[in-house]
């Protein structure tokens, strides 16, 4: 399998505080990688470095290399804006854009990037809503405000929004932690389906979720990556004692 | 007799309920009292102005002293022109300042800008008029609609800027991040996602400030001046409702007093109509996209 994303010696800071400490990690194409670890261990910070969103926080900085298909997104003269089109993100809290319709929420990324052709836009929006398994539920209310959907639907709308610009990697930061069990199950199902088209990196606090949907798992602790491996191995025979303690719920 | 805990709870519950009722009554009373001036001002203007209001008032120029009848059509058009000019200048500038303060403004410069906006807001409007007089009227060597519009626009900037800033700050950071995560440059996210998302509330702020300057008299006295005839051009003196009302109200003629009341009523209605129209336009634009 080919490595689509390779992280080398990645460090990230908030001011003078180091939150991510020299991470090396690779992601295979069309797989799901789960990032687990106790609260505050730097999971969010880490994945926000992968699309260069971390540096948008005042005083935050990052250093290291992240190779997307071999090209360093932290290289000189690289425009973070262009990177973010290739590496999309879904956030913990469903956050459809206020006062935009369901349709416009999905279309806006393309529209603001300059796509004006209505027919093509419609096609891509429809495709994205199908991909995010939302189409059947919203096809009759594409003009309703995005915020009028249920929490679970809003989160799938956000997934559709991210997919519309056709990224090759999708970062998900605890995408189900604000959702009910049924919505959560739908999104888990969706993730498994989506890996046919994109590579997924998902942060989760839910061990069962990580075990169910991911191919590989990375365990973070205090900004370090303690262990990385096939999900089945990590959950059945972790090498590190700290990993074992965490996944069996004895700390964190 | 042994008392149970529930007895206490029940007693305190009754007490709590009656205290609550008293508080609600006090709040309702306060709200009603606050409404009294509004209702009575409107009622008084209506009662005094309505008798003098007729079609001619909306279509005719003022008559010379001694002749009865005539209207304030030129002043109505003048006020609309002045407010339009003022908004053309004050609204974009105000919103741009608000955007700077909320989205980009950090450090010293932002502090200075914020402080200046607050200072500007607290300067009496007559001083703003004097400033434009010195800057524009003296330079152009004549009173003009442009000068009046600039004075009104300058009055709008701080209120529009600060209300926009406050509203923009209410937009959660993760909305901006979601926009950035789509691979959009920050300025596009700011304009087309953040600002657009709150254009309703922003418009309300803008309308409030328009309503506020529509009735300004002092800054117009020595900028737009007044004009008994139809306006000729934007570089010419122009009539306005507040100045016309002022002129008529301090005159010794009973007929003019009547007209001043009618003018006041017209001004109130104008502001009301502008508010209503903007709201309608906004909600129909919302519907048109569907
Ligand atoms: N905006 C910020 N400013 C300063 N420090 C921050 C900021 N955000 C996070 N941190 C710190 O960076 C460290 C890593 O935080 P991060 O949000 O990446 O953790 P996390 O693993 O995602 O936690 P959680 O599971 O609770 O989401 C924490 O110690 C946190 O206190
Ligand atoms: Mg987090």
PDB file of N, CA, C and O in Angstrom, chain B residues 2 20 39 80-81 91 142 144 182 196 212 239 268 281:
ATOM      1  N   UNK B   2     -45.177  16.557  64.797  1.00  0.00           N
ATOM      2  CA  UNK B   2     -43.870  16.521  64.133  1.00  0.00           C
ATOM      3  C   UNK B   2     -43.972  17.111  62.736  1.00  0.00           C
ATOM      4  O   UNK B   2     -44.924  16.819  62.008  1.00  0.00           O
ATOM      5  N   UNK B  20     -41.426  35.442  43.356  1.00  0.00           N
ATOM      6  CA  UNK B  20     -41.262  35.398  41.903  1.00  0.00           C
ATOM      7  C   UNK B  20     -42.325  36.244  41.212  1.00  0.00           C
ATOM      8  O   UNK B  20     -42.023  37.058  40.335  1.00  0.00           O
ATOM      9  N   UNK B  39     -44.537  55.884  23.473  1.00  0.00           N
ATOM     10  CA  UNK B  39     -45.922  55.948  23.017  1.00  0.00           C
ATOM     11  C   UNK B  39     -46.425  57.390  23.063  1.00  0.00           C
ATOM     12  O   UNK B  39     -47.082  57.863  22.127  1.00  0.00           O
ATOM     13  N   UNK B  80     -33.807  62.142   2.405  1.00  0.00           N
ATOM     14  CA  UNK B  80     -33.505  60.838   1.820  1.00  0.00           C
ATOM     15  C   UNK B  80     -32.129  60.885   1.140  1.00  0.00           C
ATOM     16  O   UNK B  80     -31.294  59.994   1.313  1.00  0.00           O
ATOM     17  N   UNK B  81     -31.874  61.968   0.393  1.00  0.00           N
ATOM     18  CA  UNK B  81     -30.582  62.113  -0.287  1.00  0.00           C
ATOM     19  C   UNK B  81     -29.426  62.148   0.714  1.00  0.00           C
ATOM     20  O   UNK B  81     -28.417  61.445   0.546  1.00  0.00           O
ATOM     21  N   UNK B  91     -21.571  53.527   6.181  1.00  0.00           N
ATOM     22  CA  UNK B  91     -21.830  52.110   6.434  1.00  0.00           C
ATOM     23  C   UNK B  91     -20.642  51.218   6.033  1.00  0.00           C
ATOM     24  O   UNK B  91     -20.156  50.438   6.855  1.00  0.00           O
ATOM     25  N   UNK B 142     -18.874  76.604  -0.458  1.00  0.00           N
ATOM     26  CA  UNK B 142     -20.341  76.638  -0.392  1.00  0.00           C
ATOM     27  C   UNK B 142     -20.890  75.460   0.413  1.00  0.00           C
ATOM     28  O   UNK B 142     -20.220  74.433   0.560  1.00  0.00           O
ATOM     29  N   UNK B 144     -23.207  72.267   0.899  1.00  0.00           N
ATOM     30  CA  UNK B 144     -23.563  71.295  -0.121  1.00  0.00           C
ATOM     31  C   UNK B 144     -24.129  70.017   0.484  1.00  0.00           C
ATOM     32  O   UNK B 144     -23.925  69.724   1.660  1.00  0.00           O
ATOM     33  N   UNK B 182     -11.888  24.501   4.547  1.00  0.00           N
ATOM     34  CA  UNK B 182     -12.336  24.187   3.187  1.00  0.00           C
ATOM     35  C   UNK B 182     -11.328  24.671   2.147  1.00  0.00           C
ATOM     36  O   UNK B 182     -11.562  24.561   0.950  1.00  0.00           O
ATOM     37  N   UNK B 196     -21.554  37.438   6.202  1.00  0.00           N
ATOM     38  CA  UNK B 196     -22.815  37.128   5.541  1.00  0.00           C
ATOM     39  C   UNK B 196     -23.757  36.398   6.487  1.00  0.00           C
ATOM     40  O   UNK B 196     -24.969  36.614   6.452  1.00  0.00           O
ATOM     41  N   UNK B 212     -31.010  57.076  13.680  1.00  0.00           N
ATOM     42  CA  UNK B 212     -30.427  58.049  14.591  1.00  0.00           C
ATOM     43  C   UNK B 212     -30.002  59.327  13.834  1.00  0.00           C
ATOM     44  O   UNK B 212     -30.318  60.430  14.265  1.00  0.00           O
ATOM     45  N   UNK B 239     -32.127  70.955   1.202  1.00  0.00           N
ATOM     46  CA  UNK B 239     -33.066  71.038   2.313  1.00  0.00           C
ATOM     47  C   UNK B 239     -33.139  69.697   3.025  1.00  0.00           C
ATOM     48  O   UNK B 239     -32.834  68.654   2.452  1.00  0.00           O
ATOM     49  N   UNK B 268     -40.714  60.805  11.428  1.00  0.00           N
ATOM     50  CA  UNK B 268     -40.924  59.561  12.170  1.00  0.00           C
ATOM     51  C   UNK B 268     -41.376  58.465  11.212  1.00  0.00           C
ATOM     52  O   UNK B 268     -40.875  57.331  11.258  1.00  0.00           O
ATOM     53  N   UNK B 281     -36.981  43.632   2.493  1.00  0.00           N
ATOM     54  CA  UNK B 281     -36.002  43.310   1.448  1.00  0.00           C
ATOM     55  C   UNK B 281     -35.124  42.153   1.895  1.00  0.00           C
ATOM     56  O   UNK B 281     -34.846  41.229   1.140  1.00  0.00           O
TER      57      UNK B 281
END
